[in-house]
Tab-separated table of C-alpha atoms and ligand atoms in Angstrom:
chain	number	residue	atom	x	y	z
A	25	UNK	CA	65.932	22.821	21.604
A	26	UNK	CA	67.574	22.199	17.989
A	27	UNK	CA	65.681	19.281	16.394
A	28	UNK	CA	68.004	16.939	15.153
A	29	UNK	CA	68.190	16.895	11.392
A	30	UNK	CA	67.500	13.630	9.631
A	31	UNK	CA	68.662	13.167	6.182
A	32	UNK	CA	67.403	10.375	4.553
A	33	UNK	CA	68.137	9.293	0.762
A	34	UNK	CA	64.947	8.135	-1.775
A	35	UNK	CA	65.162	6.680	-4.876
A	36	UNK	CA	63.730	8.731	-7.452
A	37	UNK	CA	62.836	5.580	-9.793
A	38	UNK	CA	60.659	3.911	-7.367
A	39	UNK	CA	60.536	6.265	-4.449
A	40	UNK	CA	61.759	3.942	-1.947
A	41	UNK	CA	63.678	5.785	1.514
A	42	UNK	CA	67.405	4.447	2.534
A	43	UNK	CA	69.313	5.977	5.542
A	44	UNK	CA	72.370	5.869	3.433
A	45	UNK	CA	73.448	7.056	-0.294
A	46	UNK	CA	74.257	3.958	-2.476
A	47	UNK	CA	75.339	4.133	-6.122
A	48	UNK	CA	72.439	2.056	-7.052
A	49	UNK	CA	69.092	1.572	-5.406
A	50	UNK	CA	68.823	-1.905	-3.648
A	51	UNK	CA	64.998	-1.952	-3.821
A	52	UNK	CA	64.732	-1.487	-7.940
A	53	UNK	CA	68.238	-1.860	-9.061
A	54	UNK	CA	68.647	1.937	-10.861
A	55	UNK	CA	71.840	3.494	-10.857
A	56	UNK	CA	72.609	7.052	-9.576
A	57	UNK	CA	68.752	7.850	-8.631
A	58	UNK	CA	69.379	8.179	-4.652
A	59	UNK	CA	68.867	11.699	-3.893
A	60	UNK	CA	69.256	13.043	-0.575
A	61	UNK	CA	66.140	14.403	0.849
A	62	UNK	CA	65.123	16.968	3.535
A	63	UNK	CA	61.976	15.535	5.030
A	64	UNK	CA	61.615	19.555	6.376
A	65	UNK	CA	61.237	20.723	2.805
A	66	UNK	CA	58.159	18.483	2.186
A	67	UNK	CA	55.196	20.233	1.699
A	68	UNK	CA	52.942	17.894	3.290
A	69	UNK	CA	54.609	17.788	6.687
A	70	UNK	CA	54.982	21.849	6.869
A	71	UNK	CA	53.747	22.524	10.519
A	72	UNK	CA	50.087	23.858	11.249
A	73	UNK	CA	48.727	26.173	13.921
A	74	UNK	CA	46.989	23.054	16.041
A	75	UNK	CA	43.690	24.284	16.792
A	76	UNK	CA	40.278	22.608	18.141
A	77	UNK	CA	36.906	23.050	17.666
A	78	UNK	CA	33.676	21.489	19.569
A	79	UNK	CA	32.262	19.691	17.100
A	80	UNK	CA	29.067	21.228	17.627
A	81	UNK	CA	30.312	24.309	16.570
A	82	UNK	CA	30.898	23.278	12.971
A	83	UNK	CA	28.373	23.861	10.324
A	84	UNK	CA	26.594	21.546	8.065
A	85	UNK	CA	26.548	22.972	4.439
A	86	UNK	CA	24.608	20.896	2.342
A	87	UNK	CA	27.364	20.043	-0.529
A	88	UNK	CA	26.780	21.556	-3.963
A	89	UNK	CA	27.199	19.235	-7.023
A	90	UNK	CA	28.045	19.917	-10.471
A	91	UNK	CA	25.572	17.993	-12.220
A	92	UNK	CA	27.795	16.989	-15.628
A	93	UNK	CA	24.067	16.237	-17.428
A	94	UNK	CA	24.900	12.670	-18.276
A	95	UNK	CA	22.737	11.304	-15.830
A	96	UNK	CA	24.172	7.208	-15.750
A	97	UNK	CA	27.773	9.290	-15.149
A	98	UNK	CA	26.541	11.175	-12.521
A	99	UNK	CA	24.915	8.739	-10.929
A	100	UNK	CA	28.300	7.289	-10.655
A	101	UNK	CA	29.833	10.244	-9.469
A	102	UNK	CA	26.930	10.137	-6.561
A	103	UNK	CA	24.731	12.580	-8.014
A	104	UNK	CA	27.829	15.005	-9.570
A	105	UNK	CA	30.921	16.380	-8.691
A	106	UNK	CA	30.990	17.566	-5.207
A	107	UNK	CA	32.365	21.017	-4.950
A	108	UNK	CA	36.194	20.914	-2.699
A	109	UNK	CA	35.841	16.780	-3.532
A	110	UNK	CA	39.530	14.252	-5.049
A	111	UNK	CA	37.900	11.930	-7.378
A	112	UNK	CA	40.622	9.209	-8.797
A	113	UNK	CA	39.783	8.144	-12.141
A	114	UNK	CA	41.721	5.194	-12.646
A	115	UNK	CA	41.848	2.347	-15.552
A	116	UNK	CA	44.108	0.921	-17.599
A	117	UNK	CA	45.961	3.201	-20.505
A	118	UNK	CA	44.038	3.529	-23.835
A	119	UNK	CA	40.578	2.508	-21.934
A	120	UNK	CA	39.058	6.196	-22.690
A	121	UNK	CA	39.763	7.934	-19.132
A	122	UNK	CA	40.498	11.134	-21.354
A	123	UNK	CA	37.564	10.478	-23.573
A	124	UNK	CA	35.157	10.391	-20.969
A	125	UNK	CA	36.483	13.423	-19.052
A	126	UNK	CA	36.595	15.419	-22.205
A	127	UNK	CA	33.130	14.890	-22.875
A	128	UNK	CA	31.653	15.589	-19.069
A	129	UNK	CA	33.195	18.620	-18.176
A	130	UNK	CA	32.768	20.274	-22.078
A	131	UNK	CA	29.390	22.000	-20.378
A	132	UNK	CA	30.560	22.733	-17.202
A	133	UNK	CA	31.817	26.269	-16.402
A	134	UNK	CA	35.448	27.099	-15.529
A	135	UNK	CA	37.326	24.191	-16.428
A	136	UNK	CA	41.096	24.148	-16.062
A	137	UNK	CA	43.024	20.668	-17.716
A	138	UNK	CA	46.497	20.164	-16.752
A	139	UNK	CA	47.713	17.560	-19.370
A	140	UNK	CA	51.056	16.409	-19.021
A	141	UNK	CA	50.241	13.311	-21.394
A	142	UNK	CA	48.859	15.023	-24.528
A	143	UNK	CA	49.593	18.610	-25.990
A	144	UNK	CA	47.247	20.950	-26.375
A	145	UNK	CA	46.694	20.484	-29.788
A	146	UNK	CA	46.293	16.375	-29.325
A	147	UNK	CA	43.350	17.790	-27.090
A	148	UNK	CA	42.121	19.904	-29.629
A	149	UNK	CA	41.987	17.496	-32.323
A	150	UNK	CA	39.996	14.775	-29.936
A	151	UNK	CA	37.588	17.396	-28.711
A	152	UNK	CA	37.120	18.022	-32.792
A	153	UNK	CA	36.208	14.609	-33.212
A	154	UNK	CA	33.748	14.463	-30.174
A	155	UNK	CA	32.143	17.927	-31.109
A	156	UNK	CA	32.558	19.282	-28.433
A	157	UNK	CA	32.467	23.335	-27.924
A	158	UNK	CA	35.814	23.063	-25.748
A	159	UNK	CA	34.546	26.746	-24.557
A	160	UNK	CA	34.933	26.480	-20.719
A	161	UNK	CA	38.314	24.359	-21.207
A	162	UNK	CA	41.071	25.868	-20.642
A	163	UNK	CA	44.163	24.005	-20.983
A	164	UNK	CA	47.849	24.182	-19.536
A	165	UNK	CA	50.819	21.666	-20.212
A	166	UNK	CA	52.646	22.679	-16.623
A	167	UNK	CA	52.964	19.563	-14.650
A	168	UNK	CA	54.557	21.434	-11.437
A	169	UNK	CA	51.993	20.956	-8.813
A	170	UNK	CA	54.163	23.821	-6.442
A	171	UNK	CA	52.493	26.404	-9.435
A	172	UNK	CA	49.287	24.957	-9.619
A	173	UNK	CA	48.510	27.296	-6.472
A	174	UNK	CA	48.449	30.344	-7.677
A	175	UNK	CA	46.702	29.546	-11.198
A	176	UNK	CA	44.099	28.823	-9.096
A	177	UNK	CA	44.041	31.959	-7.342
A	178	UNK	CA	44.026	33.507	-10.579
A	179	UNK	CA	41.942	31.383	-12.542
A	180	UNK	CA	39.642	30.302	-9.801
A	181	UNK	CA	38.432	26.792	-11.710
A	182	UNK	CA	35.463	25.213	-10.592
A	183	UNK	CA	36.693	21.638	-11.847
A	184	UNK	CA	40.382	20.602	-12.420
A	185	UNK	CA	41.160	18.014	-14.544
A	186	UNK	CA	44.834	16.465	-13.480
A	187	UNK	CA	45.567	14.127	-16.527
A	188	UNK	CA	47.528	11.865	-15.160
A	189	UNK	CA	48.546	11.692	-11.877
A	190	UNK	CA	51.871	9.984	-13.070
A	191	UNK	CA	53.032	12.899	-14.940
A	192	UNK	CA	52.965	15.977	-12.476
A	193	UNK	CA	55.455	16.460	-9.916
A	194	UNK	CA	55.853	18.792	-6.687
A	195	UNK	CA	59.250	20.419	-7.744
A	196	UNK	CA	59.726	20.556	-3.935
A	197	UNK	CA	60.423	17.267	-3.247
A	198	UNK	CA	62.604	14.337	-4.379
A	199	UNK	CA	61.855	12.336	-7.639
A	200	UNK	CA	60.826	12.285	-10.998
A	201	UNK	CA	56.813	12.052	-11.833
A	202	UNK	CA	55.295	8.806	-11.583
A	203	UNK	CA	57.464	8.102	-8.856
A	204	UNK	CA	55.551	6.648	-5.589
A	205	UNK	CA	56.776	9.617	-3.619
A	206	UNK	CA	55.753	11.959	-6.177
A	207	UNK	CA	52.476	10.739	-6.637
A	208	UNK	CA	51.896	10.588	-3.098
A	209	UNK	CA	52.810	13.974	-2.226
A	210	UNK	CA	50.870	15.445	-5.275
A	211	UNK	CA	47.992	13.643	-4.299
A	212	UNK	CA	48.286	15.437	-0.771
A	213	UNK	CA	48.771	18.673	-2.534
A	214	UNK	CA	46.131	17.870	-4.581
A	215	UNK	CA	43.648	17.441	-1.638
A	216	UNK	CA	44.811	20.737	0.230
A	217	UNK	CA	44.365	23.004	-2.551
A	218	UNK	CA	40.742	20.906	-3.206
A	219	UNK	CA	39.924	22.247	-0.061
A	220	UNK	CA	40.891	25.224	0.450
A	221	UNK	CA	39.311	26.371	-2.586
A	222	UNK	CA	36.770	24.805	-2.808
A	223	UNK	CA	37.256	23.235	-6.115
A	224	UNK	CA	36.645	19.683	-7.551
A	225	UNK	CA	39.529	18.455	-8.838
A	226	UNK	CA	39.834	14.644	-11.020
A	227	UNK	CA	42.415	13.205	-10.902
A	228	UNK	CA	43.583	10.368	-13.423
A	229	UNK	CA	45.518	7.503	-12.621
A	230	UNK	CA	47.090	4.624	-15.201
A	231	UNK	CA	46.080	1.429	-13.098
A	232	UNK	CA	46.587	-2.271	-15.103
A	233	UNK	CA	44.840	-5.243	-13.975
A	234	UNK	CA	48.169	-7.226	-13.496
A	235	UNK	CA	49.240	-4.137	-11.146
A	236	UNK	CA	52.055	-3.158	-13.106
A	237	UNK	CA	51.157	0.369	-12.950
A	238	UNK	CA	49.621	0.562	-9.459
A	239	UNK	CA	50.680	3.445	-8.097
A	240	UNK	CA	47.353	5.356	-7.894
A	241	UNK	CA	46.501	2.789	-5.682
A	242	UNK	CA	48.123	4.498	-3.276
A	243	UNK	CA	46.206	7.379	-3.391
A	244	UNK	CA	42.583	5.383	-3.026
A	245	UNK	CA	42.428	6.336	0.712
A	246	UNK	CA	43.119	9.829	0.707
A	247	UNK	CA	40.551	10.765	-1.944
A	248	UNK	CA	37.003	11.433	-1.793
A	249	UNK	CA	35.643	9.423	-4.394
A	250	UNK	CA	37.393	6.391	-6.425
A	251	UNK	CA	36.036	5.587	-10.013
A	252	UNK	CA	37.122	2.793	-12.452
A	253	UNK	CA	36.754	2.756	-15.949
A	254	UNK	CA	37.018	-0.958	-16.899
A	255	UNK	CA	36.904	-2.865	-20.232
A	256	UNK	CA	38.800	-4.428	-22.694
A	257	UNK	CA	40.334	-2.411	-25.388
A	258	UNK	CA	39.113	-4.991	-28.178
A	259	UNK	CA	35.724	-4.742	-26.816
A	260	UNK	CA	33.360	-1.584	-27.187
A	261	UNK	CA	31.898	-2.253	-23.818
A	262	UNK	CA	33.317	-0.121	-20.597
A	263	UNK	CA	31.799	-0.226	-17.464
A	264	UNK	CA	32.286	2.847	-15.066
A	265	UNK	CA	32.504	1.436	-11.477
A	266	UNK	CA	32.416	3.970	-7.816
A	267	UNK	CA	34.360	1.819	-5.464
A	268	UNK	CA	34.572	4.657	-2.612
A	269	UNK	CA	32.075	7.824	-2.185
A	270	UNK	CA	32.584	9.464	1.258
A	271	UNK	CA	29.101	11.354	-0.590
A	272	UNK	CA	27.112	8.760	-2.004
A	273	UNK	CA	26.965	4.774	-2.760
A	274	UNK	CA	29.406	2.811	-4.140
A	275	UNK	CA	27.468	0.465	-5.584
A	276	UNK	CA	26.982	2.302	-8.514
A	277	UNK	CA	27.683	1.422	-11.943
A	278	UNK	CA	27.126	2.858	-15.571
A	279	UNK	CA	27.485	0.760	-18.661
A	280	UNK	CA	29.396	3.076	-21.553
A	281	UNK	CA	30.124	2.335	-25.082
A	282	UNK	CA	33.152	2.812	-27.333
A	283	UNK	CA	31.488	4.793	-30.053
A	284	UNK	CA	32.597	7.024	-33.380
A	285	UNK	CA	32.041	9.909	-31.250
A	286	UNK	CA	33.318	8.969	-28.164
A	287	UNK	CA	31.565	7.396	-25.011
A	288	UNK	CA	27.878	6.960	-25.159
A	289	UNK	CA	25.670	6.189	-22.034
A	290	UNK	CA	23.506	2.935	-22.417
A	291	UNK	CA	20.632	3.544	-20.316
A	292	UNK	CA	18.982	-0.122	-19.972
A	293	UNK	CA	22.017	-2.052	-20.329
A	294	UNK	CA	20.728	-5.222	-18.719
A	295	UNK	CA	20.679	-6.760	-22.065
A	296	UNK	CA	23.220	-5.080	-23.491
A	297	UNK	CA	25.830	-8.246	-22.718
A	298	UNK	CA	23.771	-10.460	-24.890
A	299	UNK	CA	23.991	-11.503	-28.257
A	300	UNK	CA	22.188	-13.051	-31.494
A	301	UNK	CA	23.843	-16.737	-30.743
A	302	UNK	CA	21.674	-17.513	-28.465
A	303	UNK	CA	20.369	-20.719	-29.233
A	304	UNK	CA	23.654	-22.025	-31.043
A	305	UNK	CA	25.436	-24.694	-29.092
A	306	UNK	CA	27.987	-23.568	-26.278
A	307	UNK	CA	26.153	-20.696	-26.047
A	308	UNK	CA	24.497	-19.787	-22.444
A	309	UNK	CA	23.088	-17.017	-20.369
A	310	UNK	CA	23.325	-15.949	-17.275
A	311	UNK	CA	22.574	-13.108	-14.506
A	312	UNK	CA	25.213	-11.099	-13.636
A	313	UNK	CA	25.132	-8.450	-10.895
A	314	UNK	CA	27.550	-5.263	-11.614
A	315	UNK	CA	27.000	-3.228	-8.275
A	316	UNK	CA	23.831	-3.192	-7.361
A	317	UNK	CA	22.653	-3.472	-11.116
A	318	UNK	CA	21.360	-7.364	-12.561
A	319	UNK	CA	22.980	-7.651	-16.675
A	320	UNK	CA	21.951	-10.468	-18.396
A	321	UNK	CA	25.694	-11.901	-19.938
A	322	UNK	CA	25.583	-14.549	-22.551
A	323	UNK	CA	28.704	-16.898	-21.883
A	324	UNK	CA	30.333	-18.663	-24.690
A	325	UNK	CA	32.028	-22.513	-24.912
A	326	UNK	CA	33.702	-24.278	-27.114
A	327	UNK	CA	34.834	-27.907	-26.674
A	328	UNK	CA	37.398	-29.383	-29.129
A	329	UNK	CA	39.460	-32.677	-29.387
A	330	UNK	CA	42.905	-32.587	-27.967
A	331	UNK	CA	45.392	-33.071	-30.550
A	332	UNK	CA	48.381	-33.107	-28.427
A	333	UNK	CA	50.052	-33.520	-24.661
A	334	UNK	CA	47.330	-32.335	-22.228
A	335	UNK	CA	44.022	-30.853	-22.707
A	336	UNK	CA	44.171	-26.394	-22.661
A	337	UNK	CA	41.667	-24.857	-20.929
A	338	UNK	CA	41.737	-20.897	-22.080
A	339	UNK	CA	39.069	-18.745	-20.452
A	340	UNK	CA	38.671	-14.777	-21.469
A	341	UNK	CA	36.591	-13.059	-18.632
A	342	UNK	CA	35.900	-16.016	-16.510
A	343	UNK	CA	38.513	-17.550	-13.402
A	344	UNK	CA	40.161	-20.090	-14.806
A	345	UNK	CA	40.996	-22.102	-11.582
A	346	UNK	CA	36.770	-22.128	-11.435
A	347	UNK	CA	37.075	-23.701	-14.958
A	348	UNK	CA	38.697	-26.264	-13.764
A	349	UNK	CA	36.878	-26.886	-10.575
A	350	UNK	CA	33.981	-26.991	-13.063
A	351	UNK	CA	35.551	-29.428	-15.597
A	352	UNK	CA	36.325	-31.385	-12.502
A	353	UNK	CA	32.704	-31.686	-10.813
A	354	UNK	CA	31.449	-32.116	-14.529
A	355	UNK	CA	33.801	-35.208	-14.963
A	356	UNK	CA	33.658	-36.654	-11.839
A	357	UNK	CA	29.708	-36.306	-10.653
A	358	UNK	CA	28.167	-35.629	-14.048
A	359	UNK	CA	30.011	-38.110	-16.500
A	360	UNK	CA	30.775	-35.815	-18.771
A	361	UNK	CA	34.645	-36.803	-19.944
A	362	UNK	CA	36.426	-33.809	-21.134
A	363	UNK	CA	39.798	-35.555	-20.219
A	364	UNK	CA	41.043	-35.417	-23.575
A	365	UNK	CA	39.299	-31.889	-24.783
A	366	UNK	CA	40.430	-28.471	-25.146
A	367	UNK	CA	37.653	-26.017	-23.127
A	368	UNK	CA	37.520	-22.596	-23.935
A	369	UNK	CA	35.205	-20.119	-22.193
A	370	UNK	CA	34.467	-16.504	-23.443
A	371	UNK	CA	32.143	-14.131	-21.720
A	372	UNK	CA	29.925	-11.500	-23.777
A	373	UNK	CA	31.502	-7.464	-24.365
A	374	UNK	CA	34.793	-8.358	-22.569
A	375	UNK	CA	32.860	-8.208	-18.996
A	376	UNK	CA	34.665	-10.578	-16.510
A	377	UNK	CA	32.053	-12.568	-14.926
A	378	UNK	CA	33.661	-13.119	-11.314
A	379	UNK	CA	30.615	-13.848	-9.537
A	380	UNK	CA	30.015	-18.094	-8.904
A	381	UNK	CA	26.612	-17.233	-9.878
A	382	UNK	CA	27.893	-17.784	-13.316
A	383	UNK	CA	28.936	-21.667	-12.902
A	384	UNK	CA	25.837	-23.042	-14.109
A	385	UNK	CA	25.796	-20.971	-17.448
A	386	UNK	CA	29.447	-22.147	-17.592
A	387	UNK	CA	28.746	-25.777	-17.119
A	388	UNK	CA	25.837	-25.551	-19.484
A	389	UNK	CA	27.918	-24.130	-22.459
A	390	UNK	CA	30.548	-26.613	-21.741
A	391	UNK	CA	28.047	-29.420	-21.768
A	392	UNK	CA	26.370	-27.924	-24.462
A	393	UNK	CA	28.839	-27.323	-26.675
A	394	UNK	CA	30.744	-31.046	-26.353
A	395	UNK	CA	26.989	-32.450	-27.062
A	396	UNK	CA	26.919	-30.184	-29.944
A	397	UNK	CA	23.298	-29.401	-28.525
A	398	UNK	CA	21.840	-25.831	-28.623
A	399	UNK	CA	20.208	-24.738	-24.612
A	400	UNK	CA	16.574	-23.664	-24.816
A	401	UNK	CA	16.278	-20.605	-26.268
A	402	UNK	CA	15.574	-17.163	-23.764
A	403	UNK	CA	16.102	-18.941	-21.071
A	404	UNK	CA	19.192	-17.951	-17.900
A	405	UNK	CA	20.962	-19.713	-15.651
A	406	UNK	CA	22.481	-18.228	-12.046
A	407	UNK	CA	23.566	-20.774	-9.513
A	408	UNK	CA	26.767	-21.879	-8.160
A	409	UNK	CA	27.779	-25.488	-8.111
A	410	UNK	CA	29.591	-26.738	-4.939
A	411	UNK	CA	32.343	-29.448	-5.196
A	412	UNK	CA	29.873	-32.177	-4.565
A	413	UNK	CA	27.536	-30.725	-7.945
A	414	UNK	CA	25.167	-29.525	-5.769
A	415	UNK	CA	23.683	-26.112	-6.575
A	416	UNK	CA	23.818	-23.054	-4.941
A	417	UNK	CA	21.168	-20.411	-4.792
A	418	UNK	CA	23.019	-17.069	-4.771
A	419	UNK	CA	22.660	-13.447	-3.736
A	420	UNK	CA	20.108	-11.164	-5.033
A	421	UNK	CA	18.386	-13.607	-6.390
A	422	UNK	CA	15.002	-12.084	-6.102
A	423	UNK	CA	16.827	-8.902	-8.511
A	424	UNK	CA	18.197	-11.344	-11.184
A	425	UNK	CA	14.982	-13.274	-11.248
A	426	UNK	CA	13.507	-9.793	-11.776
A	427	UNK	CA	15.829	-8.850	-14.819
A	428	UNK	CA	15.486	-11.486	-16.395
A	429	UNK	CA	11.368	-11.714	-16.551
A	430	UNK	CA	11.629	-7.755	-17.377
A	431	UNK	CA	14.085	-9.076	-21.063
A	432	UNK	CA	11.287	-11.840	-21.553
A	433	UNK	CA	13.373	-14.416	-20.692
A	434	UNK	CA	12.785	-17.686	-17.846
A	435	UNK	CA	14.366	-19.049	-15.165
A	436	UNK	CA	15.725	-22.384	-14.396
A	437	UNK	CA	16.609	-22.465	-10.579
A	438	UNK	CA	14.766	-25.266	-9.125
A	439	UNK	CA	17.554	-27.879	-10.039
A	440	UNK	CA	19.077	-29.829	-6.542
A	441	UNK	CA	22.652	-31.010	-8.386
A	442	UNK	CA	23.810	-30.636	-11.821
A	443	UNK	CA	23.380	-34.227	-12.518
A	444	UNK	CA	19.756	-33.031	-12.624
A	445	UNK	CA	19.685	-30.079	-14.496
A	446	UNK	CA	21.680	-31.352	-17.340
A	447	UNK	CA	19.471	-33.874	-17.832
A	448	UNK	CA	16.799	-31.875	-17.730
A	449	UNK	CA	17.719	-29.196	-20.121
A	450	UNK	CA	20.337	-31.168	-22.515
A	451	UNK	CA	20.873	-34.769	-22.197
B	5	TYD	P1	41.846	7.638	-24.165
B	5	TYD	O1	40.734	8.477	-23.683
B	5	TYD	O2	43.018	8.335	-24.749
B	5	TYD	O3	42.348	6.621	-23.055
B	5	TYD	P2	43.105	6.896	-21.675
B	5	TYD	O4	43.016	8.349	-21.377
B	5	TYD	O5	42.360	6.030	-20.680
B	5	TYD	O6	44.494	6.408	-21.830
B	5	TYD	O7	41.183	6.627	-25.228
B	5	TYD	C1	41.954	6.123	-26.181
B	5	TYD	C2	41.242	5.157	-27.061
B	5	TYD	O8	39.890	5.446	-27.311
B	5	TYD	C3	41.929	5.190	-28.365
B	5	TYD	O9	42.505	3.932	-28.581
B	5	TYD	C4	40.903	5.509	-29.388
B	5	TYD	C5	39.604	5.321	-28.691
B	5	TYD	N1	38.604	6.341	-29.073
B	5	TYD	C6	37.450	5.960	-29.724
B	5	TYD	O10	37.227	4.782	-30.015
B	5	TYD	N2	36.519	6.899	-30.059
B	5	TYD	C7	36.712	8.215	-29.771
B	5	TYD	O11	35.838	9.042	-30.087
B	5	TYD	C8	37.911	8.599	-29.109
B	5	TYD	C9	38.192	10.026	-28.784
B	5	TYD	C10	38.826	7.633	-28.766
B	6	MG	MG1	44.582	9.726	-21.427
């Protein structure tokens, strides 16, 4: 029997499928980017040979990783790159994605970069600057997946580097690159040719926190492994996150750091979020957990007369509706009246503190920095405060506690309501 052929028309701006051709696209509002589209022609859905296996009849070969000698990074990676393994890379643009993959794979043998975002030359001159050898990198500007095929039957790379995701394309299908259908199909690609080669292959995907640029999301449950590089670009401090390892844990983390020479591994970071103001008013610490890691985070307050109309409250790596909630319990069960002043929180390095462990250290640097009073000095704070101003005891608090004692600095848990600890420690 003929199957019955089934055009359908996508959008090549933002990949979106219509049943009909339209001069513009209703879904994004571009003008002469419907394309028709044979859903036959797509690589992904080309028909297999359907064929079973008992599952006892499949063999368990112990995966082989490619250790990249940067132990904090591999320990990331869970333990290296896994040989036939999709890793997304994603973070925001200008974080140091390309940095840091530059630097990892510059001893590793057979590596083939597909940059559609930099010439080769732009590579060149930042793999100069890093010092690296650049021996085993070989480098290609074509951004046609359909090719990338038989380069690697050629070639045969152990590691791929595809830099980024938004700029290749499958010249067999609809759209232009960066295109949700494009990066979609790609990504399939991507993982076939993984596969059947056996070949680890990075991929790189612009991600911003608003989700602007979020289509490497889409890609998250198709690959093996998912990695963030996260930071803020005025800050030195990055902090490379697994949030899916079908080999390992995911509650890995490495602190990095924006150097001269590129990204540098910090190997006891649990004080690297702290900073020489301790001890000045609306300064506080507290006990963060980053995976499965405890950093000790110095938050920062500042309290300031309202001048005019209603009182801002600006926080930079802190919730702001938890500000308020804070500002609120401080007013209302504490006494504190900050009805008529500006609050401004700032956390250490550009780390966003998202955990309610951090309210206390909040409150604290509020408190103390509207009393103009320093905190005691070496000396964190990790509980939540509930809307009443009671205070919460918090996960892993055994692991903070632990932290903490290792940097030479005390605890202050045993406080019922924050009535009671501020007048313990400030008032
Ligand atoms: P890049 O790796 O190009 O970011 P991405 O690939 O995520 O878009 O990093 C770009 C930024 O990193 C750039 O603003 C300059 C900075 N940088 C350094 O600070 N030190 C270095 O050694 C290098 C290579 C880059
Ligand atoms: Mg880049």
């Amino acid at each position: 029997m003929m199957k019955k052929e089934k055009t359908i028309f996508v959008c090549s701006n933002c990949g979106n499928e219509f049943s009909s051709w339209a001069g513009r696209c209703s879904v994004c509002g571009e003008w002469n980017t419907l394309k028709e589209f044979n859903p036959e022609l797509s690589v992904s859905r080309t028909a297999e040979n359907f064929l079973t296996t008992n599952i006892n009849d499949f063999s368990i070969n112990s995966k082989t990783r490619i250790k990249t000698g940067f132990a904090e990074i591999d320990r990331v990676f869970g333990g290296g790159i896994v040989d036939g393994s999709v890793i997304l890379l994603g973070g925001e643009p200008g974080i140091g994605k390309s940095t840091l993959l530059l630097q990892i794979v510059d001893n590793l043998p057979k590596v083939l970069y597909i940059s559609g975002e930099e010439s080769g030359s732009q590579l060149k001159l930042r793999a100069d600057r890093l010092h690296l050898s650049g021996k085993n990198i070989d480098v290609s500007g074509a951004t046609d997946i359909a090719s990338l095929e038989s380069a690697i039957s050629e070639f045969s790379p152990r590691i791929i580097i595809v830099d980024s995701i938004q700029t290749v394309y499958d010249s067999r299908i609809a759209g232009t690159a960066g295109s949700q259908i494009q990066i979609k199909e790609s990504g399939l690609v991507l993982q076939q040719l993984a596969k059947k080669y056996n070949v680890g292959i990075i991929i790189v995907g612009h991600v911003t926190k608003e989700g602007t640029v979020a289509g490497p999301r889409m890609l998250e449950h198709l690959v093996d492994v998912v990695i963030y590089l996260e930071g803020d670009r005025s800050h030195d401090a990055r902090i490379l996150r697994t949030v899916k390892n079908r080999f390992g844990n995911t509650d890995e983390i490495a602190v990095l750091k924006m150097a001269e020479k590129g990204l540098l591994e910090i190997k006891n970071p649990g004080a690297f979020f702290l900073s020489e103001s301790d001890n000045l008013p609306g300064s506080a610490t507290t006990v963060l957990m980053e995976g499965a890691r405890p950093l000790l985070v110095e938050i920062q307050a500042l309290t300031t007369p309202t001048t005019f109309g209603y009182p801002r409250r600006t926080s930079a790596g802190f919730d702001l509706n938890r500000l308020n909630i804070i500002i609120g319990v401080l007013t209302k069960r504490a006494g504190i009246n900050l009805a008529n002043q500006d609050v401004y929180i700032s956390v250490a390095g550009g780390l966003s503190a998202r955990e309610p462990a951090a309210d206390l250290a909040v409150a604290l640097a509020i408190v103390s920095s509207y009393k103009n009073k320093s905190l005691p000095k070496k000396t964190a704070y990790f509980s939540e405060i509930a809307l009443t101003g009671e205070l919460k005891k918090v996960s892993s608090n055994d692991k903070r506690e632990k932290e903490a004692d290792n940097l030479g600095y005390k605890i202050e848990t045993d406080f019922k309501n924050i009535n009671q600890a501020l007048e313990k420690i400030l008032l």
